[in-house]
Structures are given as structure tokens and as C-alpha cells.
mmCIF file of C-alpha atoms and ligand atoms in Angstrom:
data_model
loop_
_atom_site.group_PDB
_atom_site.id
_atom_site.type_symbol
_atom_site.label_atom_id
_atom_site.label_comp_id
_atom_site.label_asym_id
_atom_site.label_seq_id
_atom_site.Cartn_x
_atom_site.Cartn_y
_atom_site.Cartn_z
ATOM 1 C CA UNK A 1 4.324 19.326 -13.520
ATOM 2 C CA UNK A 2 1.040 18.382 -13.809
ATOM 3 C CA UNK A 3 -2.064 19.303 -11.378
ATOM 4 C CA UNK A 4 -2.167 16.552 -8.360
ATOM 5 C CA UNK A 5 -4.793 14.691 -8.646
ATOM 6 C CA UNK A 6 -4.725 14.197 -4.346
ATOM 7 C CA UNK A 7 -3.849 17.485 -2.723
ATOM 8 C CA UNK A 8 -3.270 17.373 0.802
ATOM 9 C CA UNK A 9 -2.780 20.071 2.735
ATOM 10 C CA UNK A 10 -2.153 19.311 6.549
ATOM 11 C CA UNK A 11 -4.419 17.405 7.684
ATOM 12 C CA UNK A 12 -5.366 16.202 11.799
ATOM 13 C CA UNK A 13 -7.358 13.900 13.216
ATOM 14 C CA UNK A 14 -7.353 12.898 16.714
ATOM 15 C CA UNK A 15 -10.014 9.903 18.167
ATOM 16 C CA UNK A 16 -11.146 12.262 21.424
ATOM 17 C CA UNK A 17 -6.833 12.299 23.292
ATOM 18 C CA UNK A 18 -6.159 9.395 20.854
ATOM 19 C CA UNK A 19 -3.933 11.552 18.546
ATOM 20 C CA UNK A 20 -4.480 9.995 14.678
ATOM 21 C CA UNK A 21 -3.070 11.546 12.077
ATOM 22 C CA UNK A 22 -0.617 15.434 12.659
ATOM 23 C CA UNK A 23 -0.874 17.717 10.329
ATOM 24 C CA UNK A 24 0.659 16.034 7.017
ATOM 25 C CA UNK A 25 0.800 17.147 3.700
ATOM 26 C CA UNK A 26 1.423 15.614 -0.067
ATOM 27 C CA UNK A 27 0.538 15.605 -3.127
ATOM 28 C CA UNK A 28 -0.075 12.876 -5.726
ATOM 29 C CA UNK A 29 -0.091 13.229 -9.282
ATOM 30 C CA UNK A 30 -2.144 11.799 -12.181
ATOM 31 C CA UNK A 31 0.133 8.400 -12.803
ATOM 32 C CA UNK A 32 1.515 7.948 -10.079
ATOM 33 C CA UNK A 33 1.372 5.380 -7.142
ATOM 34 C CA UNK A 34 2.047 6.908 -3.079
ATOM 35 C CA UNK A 35 2.544 4.613 -1.438
ATOM 36 C CA UNK A 36 2.174 5.128 2.614
ATOM 37 C CA UNK A 37 4.450 3.177 4.345
ATOM 38 C CA UNK A 38 4.388 2.639 8.312
ATOM 39 C CA UNK A 39 3.573 0.700 10.956
ATOM 40 C CA UNK A 40 0.316 -0.387 12.425
ATOM 41 C CA UNK A 41 -1.490 2.556 14.506
ATOM 42 C CA UNK A 42 1.148 4.621 12.521
ATOM 43 C CA UNK A 43 -2.193 6.993 10.867
ATOM 44 C CA UNK A 44 -2.590 5.234 7.130
ATOM 45 C CA UNK A 45 -6.211 4.094 7.503
ATOM 46 C CA UNK A 46 -6.933 7.540 9.268
ATOM 47 C CA UNK A 47 -6.059 9.696 6.223
ATOM 48 C CA UNK A 48 -7.574 6.892 3.749
ATOM 49 C CA UNK A 49 -11.045 8.037 5.865
ATOM 50 C CA UNK A 50 -10.360 10.917 5.509
ATOM 51 C CA UNK A 51 -9.660 11.181 1.327
ATOM 52 C CA UNK A 52 -12.485 9.822 1.020
ATOM 53 C CA UNK A 53 -15.298 11.520 3.060
ATOM 54 C CA UNK A 54 -15.596 8.932 5.813
ATOM 55 C CA UNK A 55 -14.219 11.112 8.396
ATOM 56 C CA UNK A 56 -13.794 14.526 8.037
ATOM 57 C CA UNK A 57 -10.260 16.542 8.638
ATOM 58 C CA UNK A 58 -10.437 18.956 12.437
ATOM 59 C CA UNK A 59 -7.865 20.998 10.642
ATOM 60 C CA UNK A 60 -6.260 21.350 7.203
ATOM 61 C CA UNK A 61 -7.310 19.748 3.819
ATOM 62 C CA UNK A 62 -7.827 18.281 0.776
ATOM 63 C CA UNK A 63 -8.397 19.039 -2.770
ATOM 64 C CA UNK A 64 -9.560 15.358 -5.593
ATOM 65 C CA UNK A 65 -9.261 16.062 -8.794
ATOM 66 C CA UNK A 66 -9.162 19.976 -8.918
ATOM 67 C CA UNK A 67 -12.531 19.294 -5.781
ATOM 68 C CA UNK A 68 -12.513 20.270 -1.601
ATOM 69 C CA UNK A 69 -13.204 17.778 0.284
ATOM 70 C CA UNK A 70 -14.963 17.532 4.279
ATOM 71 C CA UNK A 71 -16.644 14.334 4.124
ATOM 72 C CA UNK A 72 -18.587 12.777 1.394
ATOM 73 C CA UNK A 73 -18.696 14.722 -2.286
ATOM 74 C CA UNK A 74 -20.692 12.817 -4.183
ATOM 75 C CA UNK A 75 -18.906 14.391 -7.087
ATOM 76 C CA UNK A 76 -15.160 13.235 -6.577
ATOM 77 C CA UNK A 77 -17.302 10.137 -5.093
ATOM 78 C CA UNK A 78 -18.282 9.462 -8.727
ATOM 79 C CA UNK A 79 -15.187 9.874 -10.006
ATOM 80 C CA UNK A 80 -13.306 7.680 -6.929
ATOM 81 C CA UNK A 81 -12.428 3.918 -6.630
ATOM 82 C CA UNK A 82 -11.875 2.450 -2.750
ATOM 83 C CA UNK A 83 -10.862 -0.655 -1.893
ATOM 84 C CA UNK A 84 -10.948 -1.772 2.083
ATOM 85 C CA UNK A 85 -12.030 -4.390 3.814
ATOM 86 C CA UNK A 86 -13.429 -7.283 2.318
ATOM 87 C CA UNK A 87 -16.266 -7.043 4.346
ATOM 88 C CA UNK A 88 -18.175 -4.598 1.843
ATOM 89 C CA UNK A 89 -18.826 -7.770 0.062
ATOM 90 C CA UNK A 90 -22.811 -8.913 -0.071
ATOM 91 C CA UNK A 91 -21.691 -12.933 0.832
ATOM 92 C CA UNK A 92 -24.394 -14.384 -0.191
ATOM 93 C CA UNK A 93 -24.642 -12.938 -3.781
ATOM 94 C CA UNK A 94 -22.298 -13.781 -6.940
ATOM 95 C CA UNK A 95 -19.702 -12.151 -7.798
ATOM 96 C CA UNK A 96 -21.575 -10.517 -11.649
ATOM 97 C CA UNK A 97 -24.678 -9.510 -8.403
ATOM 98 C CA UNK A 98 -22.426 -7.830 -6.391
ATOM 99 C CA UNK A 99 -20.842 -5.883 -9.443
ATOM 100 C CA UNK A 100 -23.867 -4.761 -10.822
ATOM 101 C CA UNK A 101 -25.650 -4.039 -7.757
ATOM 102 C CA UNK A 102 -22.531 -1.656 -6.941
ATOM 103 C CA UNK A 103 -22.798 -0.328 -10.961
ATOM 104 C CA UNK A 104 -26.043 0.618 -10.063
ATOM 105 C CA UNK A 105 -25.171 2.569 -6.474
ATOM 106 C CA UNK A 106 -22.940 4.427 -9.058
ATOM 107 C CA UNK A 107 -25.994 4.823 -11.872
ATOM 108 C CA UNK A 108 -23.249 2.660 -13.942
ATOM 109 C CA UNK A 109 -26.110 1.508 -16.479
ATOM 110 C CA UNK A 110 -23.748 -0.965 -18.814
ATOM 111 C CA UNK A 111 -21.141 -1.798 -16.568
ATOM 112 C CA UNK A 112 -18.743 -4.419 -18.430
ATOM 113 C CA UNK A 113 -18.479 -6.528 -15.599
ATOM 114 C CA UNK A 114 -17.253 -9.390 -17.959
ATOM 115 C CA UNK A 115 -14.364 -7.731 -18.508
ATOM 116 C CA UNK A 116 -13.666 -6.725 -14.970
ATOM 117 C CA UNK A 117 -14.241 -10.075 -13.933
ATOM 118 C CA UNK A 118 -11.575 -11.557 -16.768
ATOM 119 C CA UNK A 119 -8.565 -8.622 -15.335
ATOM 120 C CA UNK A 120 -9.192 -10.244 -11.864
ATOM 121 C CA UNK A 121 -9.209 -13.483 -13.377
ATOM 122 C CA UNK A 122 -12.924 -14.689 -11.792
ATOM 123 C CA UNK A 123 -14.784 -14.865 -15.047
ATOM 124 C CA UNK A 124 -14.495 -18.769 -14.095
ATOM 125 C CA UNK A 125 -16.114 -18.281 -10.875
ATOM 126 C CA UNK A 126 -18.352 -15.607 -11.643
ATOM 127 C CA UNK A 127 -21.983 -17.596 -10.689
ATOM 128 C CA UNK A 128 -20.487 -18.230 -8.083
ATOM 129 C CA UNK A 129 -21.912 -17.000 -4.048
ATOM 130 C CA UNK A 130 -18.531 -14.951 -2.993
ATOM 131 C CA UNK A 131 -19.326 -16.480 1.070
ATOM 132 C CA UNK A 132 -17.554 -19.457 -0.741
ATOM 133 C CA UNK A 133 -14.074 -17.463 -2.257
ATOM 134 C CA UNK A 134 -10.771 -17.026 -0.515
ATOM 135 C CA UNK A 135 -9.725 -14.680 1.036
ATOM 136 C CA UNK A 136 -7.870 -13.649 -2.140
ATOM 137 C CA UNK A 137 -10.248 -13.835 -3.876
ATOM 138 C CA UNK A 138 -12.722 -11.876 -2.324
ATOM 139 C CA UNK A 139 -9.544 -9.114 -2.287
ATOM 140 C CA UNK A 140 -9.917 -9.774 -6.106
ATOM 141 C CA UNK A 141 -13.776 -8.864 -6.463
ATOM 142 C CA UNK A 142 -13.067 -5.663 -3.998
ATOM 143 C CA UNK A 143 -10.708 -5.345 -6.651
ATOM 144 C CA UNK A 144 -12.999 -4.914 -9.685
ATOM 145 C CA UNK A 145 -15.888 -3.258 -7.866
ATOM 146 C CA UNK A 146 -12.965 -0.990 -7.020
ATOM 147 C CA UNK A 147 -12.926 -0.342 -10.236
ATOM 148 C CA UNK A 148 -16.111 -0.246 -11.813
ATOM 149 C CA UNK A 149 -16.034 3.268 -12.391
ATOM 150 C CA UNK A 150 -13.369 3.297 -14.764
ATOM 151 C CA UNK A 151 -11.844 5.835 -11.865
ATOM 152 C CA UNK A 152 -9.666 8.599 -11.744
ATOM 153 C CA UNK A 153 -8.142 8.168 -8.093
ATOM 154 C CA UNK A 154 -7.801 4.767 -6.431
ATOM 155 C CA UNK A 155 -7.299 4.404 -2.435
ATOM 156 C CA UNK A 156 -6.599 0.861 -1.903
ATOM 157 C CA UNK A 157 -5.801 0.497 2.572
ATOM 158 C CA UNK A 158 -3.567 -3.193 2.394
ATOM 159 C CA UNK A 159 -4.161 -4.136 -1.223
ATOM 160 C CA UNK A 160 -2.412 -7.192 -0.966
ATOM 161 C CA UNK A 161 -2.163 -8.324 2.963
ATOM 162 C CA UNK A 162 -2.360 -11.236 3.384
ATOM 163 C CA UNK A 163 -2.975 -13.329 -0.022
ATOM 164 C CA UNK A 164 -1.117 -15.468 -1.529
ATOM 165 C CA UNK A 165 1.874 -14.879 -3.841
ATOM 166 C CA UNK A 166 -0.012 -15.473 -6.996
ATOM 167 C CA UNK A 167 -2.859 -13.201 -5.575
ATOM 168 C CA UNK A 168 -0.793 -10.588 -4.394
ATOM 169 C CA UNK A 169 0.525 -10.595 -7.765
ATOM 170 C CA UNK A 170 -1.968 -10.203 -9.981
ATOM 171 C CA UNK A 171 -3.738 -7.130 -7.819
ATOM 172 C CA UNK A 172 -0.283 -5.109 -8.195
ATOM 173 C CA UNK A 173 -0.968 -6.031 -12.127
ATOM 174 C CA UNK A 174 -4.200 -4.294 -12.423
ATOM 175 C CA UNK A 175 -2.648 -1.179 -9.703
ATOM 176 C CA UNK A 176 -0.082 -0.374 -12.181
ATOM 177 C CA UNK A 177 -1.843 -0.918 -15.350
ATOM 178 C CA UNK A 178 -4.559 1.054 -13.964
ATOM 179 C CA UNK A 179 -1.468 4.276 -12.770
ATOM 180 C CA UNK A 180 0.032 3.841 -16.123
ATOM 181 C CA UNK A 181 -3.005 4.782 -17.728
ATOM 182 C CA UNK A 182 -3.455 8.081 -16.133
ATOM 183 C CA UNK A 183 -5.423 7.349 -12.557
ATOM 184 C CA UNK A 184 -3.512 8.807 -9.274
ATOM 185 C CA UNK A 185 -3.363 5.668 -6.386
ATOM 186 C CA UNK A 186 -2.489 6.259 -3.144
ATOM 187 C CA UNK A 187 -2.154 2.949 -0.755
ATOM 188 C CA UNK A 188 -1.568 1.774 2.471
ATOM 189 C CA UNK A 189 1.476 -1.292 3.498
ATOM 190 C CA UNK A 190 3.401 -2.034 6.656
ATOM 191 C CA UNK A 191 5.021 -4.558 3.553
ATOM 192 C CA UNK A 192 8.402 -2.935 2.855
ATOM 193 C CA UNK A 193 8.784 -4.704 -0.253
ATOM 194 C CA UNK A 194 5.031 -3.942 -1.667
ATOM 195 C CA UNK A 195 5.966 -0.237 -1.112
ATOM 196 C CA UNK A 196 9.155 -0.526 -3.073
ATOM 197 C CA UNK A 197 8.009 -2.478 -5.924
ATOM 198 C CA UNK A 198 4.810 -0.879 -6.096
ATOM 199 C CA UNK A 199 4.999 2.702 -5.357
ATOM 200 C CA UNK A 200 6.644 5.793 -7.505
ATOM 201 C CA UNK A 201 7.251 7.768 -4.475
ATOM 202 C CA UNK A 202 6.949 5.985 -0.691
ATOM 203 C CA UNK A 203 5.807 8.182 2.646
ATOM 204 C CA UNK A 204 6.923 7.054 5.600
ATOM 205 C CA UNK A 205 4.710 7.903 8.418
ATOM 206 C CA UNK A 206 4.245 6.526 12.457
ATOM 207 C CA UNK A 207 2.579 8.156 15.057
ATOM 208 C CA UNK A 208 0.212 10.440 12.583
ATOM 209 C CA UNK A 209 3.573 12.028 11.043
ATOM 210 C CA UNK A 210 5.926 11.776 7.560
ATOM 211 C CA UNK A 211 9.164 11.438 7.962
ATOM 212 C CA UNK A 212 10.159 11.338 4.521
ATOM 213 C CA UNK A 213 8.509 11.321 1.443
ATOM 214 C CA UNK A 214 10.643 10.494 -1.267
ATOM 215 C CA UNK A 215 11.566 7.758 -4.185
ATOM 216 C CA UNK A 216 12.209 4.410 -2.873
ATOM 217 C CA UNK A 217 15.045 4.313 -4.719
ATOM 218 C CA UNK A 218 16.603 7.828 -3.746
ATOM 219 C CA UNK A 219 15.692 6.724 -0.239
ATOM 220 C CA UNK A 220 18.089 4.069 -0.298
ATOM 221 C CA UNK A 221 20.836 6.052 -2.076
ATOM 222 C CA UNK A 222 20.743 8.261 0.657
ATOM 223 C CA UNK A 223 20.436 6.626 3.843
ATOM 224 C CA UNK A 224 20.589 3.177 2.714
ATOM 225 C CA UNK A 225 23.919 1.689 4.553
ATOM 226 C CA UNK A 226 25.299 -2.022 2.245
ATOM 227 C CA UNK A 227 26.637 -4.918 4.087
ATOM 228 C CA UNK A 228 28.158 -8.320 3.362
ATOM 229 C CA UNK A 229 26.863 -11.357 5.582
ATOM 230 C CA UNK A 230 29.454 -13.873 5.775
ATOM 231 C CA UNK A 231 28.529 -17.109 6.726
ATOM 232 C CA UNK A 232 31.406 -19.423 8.525
ATOM 233 C CA UNK A 233 31.593 -22.659 9.844
ATOM 234 C CA UNK A 234 34.027 -22.654 12.998
ATOM 235 C CA UNK A 235 34.528 -26.259 14.191
ATOM 236 C CA UNK A 236 31.039 -27.949 13.563
ATOM 237 C CA UNK A 237 28.659 -23.918 13.817
ATOM 238 C CA UNK A 238 28.253 -21.935 11.024
ATOM 239 C CA UNK A 239 27.604 -18.663 11.524
ATOM 240 C CA UNK A 240 26.587 -15.489 10.586
ATOM 241 C CA UNK A 241 28.514 -12.356 10.617
ATOM 242 C CA UNK A 242 26.891 -9.361 9.341
ATOM 243 C CA UNK A 243 29.788 -6.368 8.246
ATOM 244 C CA UNK A 244 28.652 -2.714 7.203
ATOM 245 C CA UNK A 245 30.466 -1.513 3.646
ATOM 246 C CA UNK A 246 29.396 2.141 4.218
ATOM 247 C CA UNK A 247 32.152 2.817 6.409
ATOM 248 C CA UNK A 248 36.328 3.122 7.962
ATOM 249 C CA UNK A 249 36.341 0.032 9.868
ATOM 250 C CA UNK A 250 34.811 -2.469 7.063
ATOM 251 C CA UNK A 251 37.573 -3.042 5.213
ATOM 252 C CA UNK A 252 38.880 -4.604 9.032
ATOM 253 C CA UNK A 253 34.991 -6.471 9.788
ATOM 254 C CA UNK A 254 35.507 -8.372 6.504
ATOM 255 C CA UNK A 255 39.124 -9.373 7.102
ATOM 256 C CA UNK A 256 38.751 -10.684 10.357
ATOM 257 C CA UNK A 257 34.927 -12.515 9.735
ATOM 258 C CA UNK A 258 36.448 -14.268 6.716
ATOM 259 C CA UNK A 259 39.595 -15.004 8.799
ATOM 260 C CA UNK A 260 37.677 -16.279 11.466
ATOM 261 C CA UNK A 261 36.879 -20.007 9.760
ATOM 262 C CA UNK A 262 36.201 -21.555 6.948
ATOM 263 C CA UNK A 263 34.543 -19.490 4.124
ATOM 264 C CA UNK A 264 31.233 -20.621 3.349
ATOM 265 C CA UNK A 265 28.848 -18.008 1.421
ATOM 266 C CA UNK A 266 29.353 -14.368 1.406
ATOM 267 C CA UNK A 267 26.372 -11.934 0.026
ATOM 268 C CA UNK A 268 26.016 -7.932 -0.497
ATOM 269 C CA UNK A 269 22.779 -6.638 0.366
ATOM 270 C CA UNK A 270 21.778 -3.664 -0.034
ATOM 271 C CA UNK A 271 19.711 -1.492 2.930
ATOM 272 C CA UNK A 272 16.130 -2.502 2.370
ATOM 273 C CA UNK A 273 13.487 -0.039 3.066
ATOM 274 C CA UNK A 274 12.165 -1.249 6.330
ATOM 275 C CA UNK A 275 16.674 -0.216 7.418
ATOM 276 C CA UNK A 276 16.213 3.133 6.770
ATOM 277 C CA UNK A 277 12.622 3.284 8.147
ATOM 278 C CA UNK A 278 14.114 2.039 11.431
ATOM 279 C CA UNK A 279 16.938 4.715 12.115
ATOM 280 C CA UNK A 280 14.673 7.801 10.458
ATOM 281 C CA UNK A 281 11.482 7.002 12.733
ATOM 282 C CA UNK A 282 13.250 4.258 15.800
ATOM 283 C CA UNK A 283 10.774 1.472 14.992
ATOM 284 C CA UNK A 284 10.276 -1.543 13.026
ATOM 285 C CA UNK A 285 6.834 -2.352 10.527
ATOM 286 C CA UNK A 286 5.740 -5.193 12.286
HETATM 287 P P1 LIG B 1 -3.513 -0.339 10.768
HETATM 288 O O1 LIG B 1 -2.299 -0.536 9.742
HETATM 289 O O2 LIG B 1 -3.414 -1.663 12.315
HETATM 290 O O3 LIG B 1 -5.325 -0.229 10.361
HETATM 291 P P2 LIG B 1 -2.659 1.961 10.625
HETATM 292 O O4 LIG B 1 -1.840 2.533 10.300
HETATM 293 O O5 LIG B 1 -3.670 2.265 9.598
HETATM 294 O O6 LIG B 1 -2.844 1.002 11.407
HETATM 295 P P3 LIG B 1 -5.086 4.147 12.157
HETATM 296 O O7 LIG B 1 -6.012 2.968 11.883
HETATM 297 O O8 LIG B 1 -5.388 5.247 11.691
HETATM 298 O O9 LIG B 1 -3.655 3.297 11.895
HETATM 299 O O10 LIG B 1 -4.567 4.512 13.717
HETATM 300 C C1 LIG B 1 -4.038 5.718 13.912
HETATM 301 C C2 LIG B 1 -4.418 5.628 15.002
HETATM 302 O O11 LIG B 1 -5.874 6.003 15.698
HETATM 303 C C3 LIG B 1 -4.106 4.452 16.288
HETATM 304 O O12 LIG B 1 -3.657 4.444 17.628
HETATM 305 C C4 LIG B 1 -5.405 3.556 16.289
HETATM 306 O O13 LIG B 1 -5.446 3.545 17.969
HETATM 307 C C5 LIG B 1 -6.519 4.988 16.930
HETATM 308 N N1 LIG B 1 -7.328 4.945 16.410
HETATM 309 C C6 LIG B 1 -7.754 3.958 15.076
HETATM 310 N N2 LIG B 1 -9.000 3.781 14.764
HETATM 311 C C7 LIG B 1 -9.337 4.384 16.089
HETATM 312 C C8 LIG B 1 -11.165 4.558 16.876
HETATM 313 N N3 LIG B 1 -12.218 4.614 15.685
HETATM 314 N N4 LIG B 1 -11.127 5.257 18.103
HETATM 315 C C9 LIG B 1 -9.969 5.276 19.303
HETATM 316 N N5 LIG B 1 -8.857 5.224 18.082
HETATM 317 C C10 LIG B 1 -8.487 4.655 17.702
#
């Protein structure tokens, strides 16, 4: 096992009386994509803020690249990339000007701005003001910004939230490429497909606590229940019946469904991460 790039032990944070993060612990290895999956208010952003030095944990400890983090740590910051909300961009400046500005903040003398903008497919709009960009384009620029210092650790808060499928895929490809080059990636999402597609391991978070940390495959294998959806025509009505497949009564249930009318389609489905999340936490992701 390699030394973790991110190591978190029992961190806690409350906003006044509102407990947001309740003693969570985890490690992320170099090259690993670690997904935080949880609904609104679960504590994802608060955790990322503690990891990136915007908030100081009230308890517990964080180590990034072997260095302790308690609030802002310049040596750690130089080696991390952060992608939060698009509001961190300067709208009156172009993409090139934004990236030059952020490179300057990091003390990077000769940033490969063309290479970065090509990577996020914005080179053809590089000189346009960011105020004329779509949400997806701004998000891609944020990603380029997060990569400007060639970070060993990447923190991404809902990186594809609200994006069209093409922009979302572009962002996912970049994340996977960076991880394959050795970066440790921590991302938050409330989208189970995103967590499933991207993460090597996923942590289920709800009310500031972890309910599971595992690979998506293992979670589905351990807790997932398969089901069959049978669409039948009964007279003029079309009905959809969902039959669980891993129960003693499954055979009988299927027989009844198939016999209840003219069968139009039968599909089998694996449990989704959301099904398992609901089973474990008692609440959904939306
Ligand atoms: P979202 O997906 O909506 O961003 P999240 O999982 O990132 O949710 P957090 O933003 O970390 O969740 O919020 C965790 C808890 O802390 C919630 O109960 C939230 O209301 C509360 N909280 C977050 N920020 C503040 C704040 N600045 N002041 C008071 N309470 C806050």
C-alpha cells in the first residue's frame, strides 16, 4: 500500500448548534478517485472546506501529502487543485487572462495555458470574455484553473452538477486522466451515476456521518438486490410491475406478473447505488 495522499482522522465541524460533519475518517491513495455521495446538507462541502483550509476542523486531524492541515497551509496549497463553484472566475476577463492571473497567484512563471485550454476544449474561445460562456464552459475553465499547478491532489465539489452530457463527459475524462497520472482525487456528488462511473471507492455520507466506504462494485454485490420489471397489458391499461429477484417468493411473484396480462417487456435491473444508499441511511439522494 502506498502512503495516502489524503489522510483524515475523526474530523468534526458544527456551525453553531448545527452539526455538519460528525467525526469522519478516511484515506485517499495517489491515483485514486474517491467519491463522497450524499444528499443536500449531508456535510460534503463542509468536509471539502476543511480539507482545502477554508474551515478549521473543531476536532480530529488532516494530513495531505504528508503535511498536517489546520486551516490554510501554503506548502499544501501549492500542490493541490480545487474546483468549487464558477463564481471564482473573473467574468470580465478572457479564459487566457483568468488562467494567467491564477498562474501568477501560484507563482507559476510559464504556464501551459494553450495545453490546458485544449484539454478542456476551450482553446477556440480562449480570448472571449468569460461572461459570454455557458455554464458548462465556465465549469471546464474552472477545471483548467484547478489543474494549472499540475496538482498531486484534486478537490472537486460537484464537478459536473447541472452540465450537459458532453461537458460532463469532458470533465469526467479529465478527472480520470489526472488520476491515471497519479493524482489523488476527492469529489463530491449527489448523483449516483457519477459516483458509480467515476469513483474507485465511494463513501456514503448523511447527516455528517459515513454509512459505508467501499468500491461501487462491492457495495452492489454485498447489499444490492436485483429486480425484474414486467410491463403487461391488461385490457386497455399498461401496468409496470417490479419484482425483487433475490427473495424466496421471487419465482411466485414473477409467475403472477407474467400471468396477469399480455407481457410487453421484461427487463432485469441491478440495484443502484441510490437503492443501497436508501437502504442504509433511510433517505434518498435528492
Ligand atoms: P449540498 O449538496 O447542498 O452542498 P452538502 O452535503 O455539501 O450539501 P454542507 O453544505 O456541508 O452539505 O452542509 C452540512 C450542514 O451544515 C447542513 O445542515 C447545512 O445546513 C449546514 N451548513 C452549511 N453551511 C452552513 C453555514 N455557513 N452556516 C450554518 N449552517 C451551515
